[in-house]
Amino acid sequence: MARIPSGVRAVFFDAVGTLIFPEPSAPAVYAAVARWHGLDLPASEVRERFLTAYRQEEAADADRSWATSEARERDRWRTIVTSTLAGVSDPGACFAHLFEHYARPGAWRVPAAAAGVVAALSARGFVLGMGSNYDARLLTVLDGLPELAPLRDRVVVSAAVGWRKPAREFFAEVSRIAGCAPAEVLFVGDDLRNDYEGATAAGMHALLLDPDARHTHVLHRAAGLAELIS
């Protein structure tokens, strides 16, 4: 069972895959946009194409030592969309549609369990925040998700910081925004490298969300967020 370590004053959460989830699923949305532009792909193939393109862009960012910016984030998503939907009649229109779509709060859902954990930790007096490899669109999304209001004042976005997780510079900004020493911060996320390894390398506590038990070697992991307050 996950526990918040003694001495932790702040809990920061990853965004996508931890607290917010695309609704409908990203493959379904991409497939629908592709059909509007003359390409009929099953969602399963969209998913495989997306993962390949996403991993290639992650590797490119690793080669840049995880440096980023608003312009870089827009370019990386343009590349991902164009690669995923290769064969559509108007790649630029597809990118513009999807980039705008994921700036809308209505494109995302917050599971009830996640909302409950945020509310409970806020009531217990923890400093709460969010740290995400995203861009300025995340702030617009959060403005429309009242369940996550306790996090809104402390949101660390990679494009604004200039560094993506797992860069140490990103987590230094988390510590600064939290107003805590790294050892007083617990970072919670679903990505082994970006969230768990990045946070621990920066001197923070970390909890890996691992609902499918894919990373059984990780010491601090949980099947779900609710374990933080159980």
PDB file of N, CA and C in Angstrom, residues 115-150:
ATOM      1  N   ALA A 115     -10.155  12.860  -8.358  1.00  0.00           N
ATOM      2  CA  ALA A 115     -10.735  14.049  -7.733  1.00  0.00           C
ATOM      3  C   ALA A 115     -10.827  13.875  -6.220  1.00  0.00           C
ATOM      4  N   GLY A 116     -11.177  12.680  -5.774  1.00  0.00           N
ATOM      5  CA  GLY A 116     -11.290  12.416  -4.349  1.00  0.00           C
ATOM      6  C   GLY A 116      -9.960  12.512  -3.624  1.00  0.00           C
ATOM      7  N   VAL A 117      -8.901  12.023  -4.271  1.00  0.00           N
ATOM      8  CA  VAL A 117      -7.565  12.091  -3.667  1.00  0.00           C
ATOM      9  C   VAL A 117      -7.110  13.538  -3.546  1.00  0.00           C
ATOM     10  N   VAL A 118      -7.314  14.319  -4.602  1.00  0.00           N
ATOM     11  CA  VAL A 118      -6.917  15.732  -4.558  1.00  0.00           C
ATOM     12  C   VAL A 118      -7.658  16.455  -3.439  1.00  0.00           C
ATOM     13  N   ALA A 119      -8.951  16.224  -3.325  1.00  0.00           N
ATOM     14  CA  ALA A 119      -9.741  16.885  -2.279  1.00  0.00           C
ATOM     15  C   ALA A 119      -9.272  16.460  -0.883  1.00  0.00           C
ATOM     16  N   ALA A 120      -8.995  15.172  -0.710  1.00  0.00           N
ATOM     17  CA  ALA A 120      -8.582  14.677   0.604  1.00  0.00           C
ATOM     18  C   ALA A 120      -7.224  15.223   1.010  1.00  0.00           C
ATOM     19  N   LEU A 121      -6.281  15.263   0.084  1.00  0.00           N
ATOM     20  CA  LEU A 121      -4.952  15.769   0.409  1.00  0.00           C
ATOM     21  C   LEU A 121      -4.984  17.270   0.677  1.00  0.00           C
ATOM     22  N   SER A 122      -5.828  17.968  -0.066  1.00  0.00           N
ATOM     23  CA  SER A 122      -5.979  19.404   0.184  1.00  0.00           C
ATOM     24  C   SER A 122      -6.523  19.639   1.587  1.00  0.00           C
ATOM     25  N   ALA A 123      -7.512  18.832   1.982  1.00  0.00           N
ATOM     26  CA  ALA A 123      -8.105  18.974   3.314  1.00  0.00           C
ATOM     27  C   ALA A 123      -7.107  18.666   4.418  1.00  0.00           C
ATOM     28  N   ARG A 124      -6.129  17.833   4.111  1.00  0.00           N
ATOM     29  CA  ARG A 124      -5.117  17.472   5.102  1.00  0.00           C
ATOM     30  C   ARG A 124      -3.981  18.500   5.178  1.00  0.00           C
ATOM     31  N   GLY A 125      -4.037  19.519   4.333  1.00  0.00           N
ATOM     32  CA  GLY A 125      -3.078  20.609   4.435  1.00  0.00           C
ATOM     33  C   GLY A 125      -1.814  20.467   3.610  1.00  0.00           C
ATOM     34  N   PHE A 126      -1.754  19.478   2.714  1.00  0.00           N
ATOM     35  CA  PHE A 126      -0.586  19.348   1.856  1.00  0.00           C
ATOM     36  C   PHE A 126      -0.552  20.461   0.816  1.00  0.00           C
ATOM     37  N   VAL A 127       0.641  20.907   0.481  1.00  0.00           N
ATOM     38  CA  VAL A 127       0.833  21.780  -0.674  1.00  0.00           C
ATOM     39  C   VAL A 127       0.665  20.902  -1.912  1.00  0.00           C
ATOM     40  N   LEU A 128      -0.222  21.289  -2.812  1.00  0.00           N
ATOM     41  CA  LEU A 128      -0.514  20.468  -3.980  1.00  0.00           C
ATOM     42  C   LEU A 128      -0.180  21.201  -5.270  1.00  0.00           C
ATOM     43  N   GLY A 129       0.237  20.433  -6.268  1.00  0.00           N
ATOM     44  CA  GLY A 129       0.548  21.025  -7.563  1.00  0.00           C
ATOM     45  C   GLY A 129       0.609  19.970  -8.636  1.00  0.00           C
ATOM     46  N   MET A 130       0.932  20.420  -9.833  1.00  0.00           N
ATOM     47  CA  MET A 130       1.005  19.538 -10.994  1.00  0.00           C
ATOM     48  C   MET A 130       2.283  19.835 -11.756  1.00  0.00           C
ATOM     49  N   GLY A 131       2.928  18.784 -12.274  1.00  0.00           N
ATOM     50  CA  GLY A 131       4.121  18.938 -13.099  1.00  0.00           C
ATOM     51  C   GLY A 131       3.977  18.115 -14.356  1.00  0.00           C
ATOM     52  N   SER A 132       3.955  18.773 -15.512  1.00  0.00           N
ATOM     53  CA  SER A 132       3.593  18.078 -16.749  1.00  0.00           C
ATOM     54  C   SER A 132       4.470  18.450 -17.931  1.00  0.00           C
ATOM     55  N   ASN A 133       4.739  17.439 -18.772  1.00  0.00           N
ATOM     56  CA  ASN A 133       5.354  17.678 -20.078  1.00  0.00           C
ATOM     57  C   ASN A 133       4.255  18.093 -21.053  1.00  0.00           C
ATOM     58  N   TYR A 134       3.894  19.345 -20.981  1.00  0.00           N
ATOM     59  CA  TYR A 134       2.785  19.877 -21.776  1.00  0.00           C
ATOM     60  C   TYR A 134       3.190  21.270 -22.224  1.00  0.00           C
ATOM     61  N   ASP A 135       2.241  22.035 -22.632  1.00  0.00           N
ATOM     62  CA  ASP A 135       2.489  23.425 -23.028  1.00  0.00           C
ATOM     63  C   ASP A 135       1.385  24.293 -22.428  1.00  0.00           C
ATOM     64  N   ALA A 136       1.276  25.530 -22.895  1.00  0.00           N
ATOM     65  CA  ALA A 136       0.343  26.473 -22.279  1.00  0.00           C
ATOM     66  C   ALA A 136      -1.109  26.017 -22.340  1.00  0.00           C
ATOM     67  N   ARG A 137      -1.427  25.082 -23.231  1.00  0.00           N
ATOM     68  CA  ARG A 137      -2.806  24.585 -23.312  1.00  0.00           C
ATOM     69  C   ARG A 137      -3.265  23.953 -22.000  1.00  0.00           C
ATOM     70  N   LEU A 138      -2.335  23.406 -21.228  1.00  0.00           N
ATOM     71  CA  LEU A 138      -2.722  22.743 -19.988  1.00  0.00           C
ATOM     72  C   LEU A 138      -3.434  23.700 -19.045  1.00  0.00           C
ATOM     73  N   LEU A 139      -3.013  24.936 -18.999  1.00  0.00           N
ATOM     74  CA  LEU A 139      -3.635  25.905 -18.100  1.00  0.00           C
ATOM     75  C   LEU A 139      -5.085  26.155 -18.496  1.00  0.00           C
ATOM     76  N   THR A 140      -5.351  26.205 -19.799  1.00  0.00           N
ATOM     77  CA  THR A 140      -6.729  26.363 -20.275  1.00  0.00           C
ATOM     78  C   THR A 140      -7.564  25.150 -19.909  1.00  0.00           C
ATOM     79  N   VAL A 141      -6.977  23.970 -20.066  1.00  0.00           N
ATOM     80  CA  VAL A 141      -7.675  22.736 -19.693  1.00  0.00           C
ATOM     81  C   VAL A 141      -8.038  22.764 -18.211  1.00  0.00           C
ATOM     82  N   LEU A 142      -7.076  23.086 -17.352  1.00  0.00           N
ATOM     83  CA  LEU A 142      -7.316  23.069 -15.909  1.00  0.00           C
ATOM     84  C   LEU A 142      -8.347  24.107 -15.484  1.00  0.00           C
ATOM     85  N   ASP A 143      -8.420  25.213 -16.203  1.00  0.00           N
ATOM     86  CA  ASP A 143      -9.408  26.228 -15.867  1.00  0.00           C
ATOM     87  C   ASP A 143     -10.834  25.688 -15.978  1.00  0.00           C
ATOM     88  N   GLY A 144     -11.005  24.640 -16.785  1.00  0.00           N
ATOM     89  CA  GLY A 144     -12.334  24.070 -16.964  1.00  0.00           C
ATOM     90  C   GLY A 144     -12.555  22.777 -16.212  1.00  0.00           C
ATOM     91  N   LEU A 145     -11.647  22.425 -15.308  1.00  0.00           N
ATOM     92  CA  LEU A 145     -11.776  21.197 -14.532  1.00  0.00           C
ATOM     93  C   LEU A 145     -11.788  21.554 -13.046  1.00  0.00           C
ATOM     94  N   PRO A 146     -12.945  21.900 -12.502  1.00  0.00           N
ATOM     95  CA  PRO A 146     -13.008  22.372 -11.111  1.00  0.00           C
ATOM     96  C   PRO A 146     -12.543  21.339 -10.093  1.00  0.00           C
ATOM     97  N   GLU A 147     -12.574  20.054 -10.455  1.00  0.00           N
ATOM     98  CA  GLU A 147     -12.118  19.014  -9.521  1.00  0.00           C
ATOM     99  C   GLU A 147     -10.650  19.179  -9.166  1.00  0.00           C
ATOM    100  N   LEU A 148      -9.898  19.828 -10.076  1.00  0.00           N
ATOM    101  CA  LEU A 148      -8.463  19.979  -9.858  1.00  0.00           C
ATOM    102  C   LEU A 148      -8.079  21.394  -9.420  1.00  0.00           C
ATOM    103  N   ALA A 149      -9.046  22.164  -8.987  1.00  0.00           N
ATOM    104  CA  ALA A 149      -8.782  23.550  -8.579  1.00  0.00           C
ATOM    105  C   ALA A 149      -7.698  23.670  -7.510  1.00  0.00           C
ATOM    106  N   PRO A 150      -7.578  22.736  -6.551  1.00  0.00           N
ATOM    107  CA  PRO A 150      -6.515  22.882  -5.539  1.00  0.00           C
ATOM    108  C   PRO A 150      -5.102  22.843  -6.124  1.00  0.00           C
TER     109      PRO A 150
END
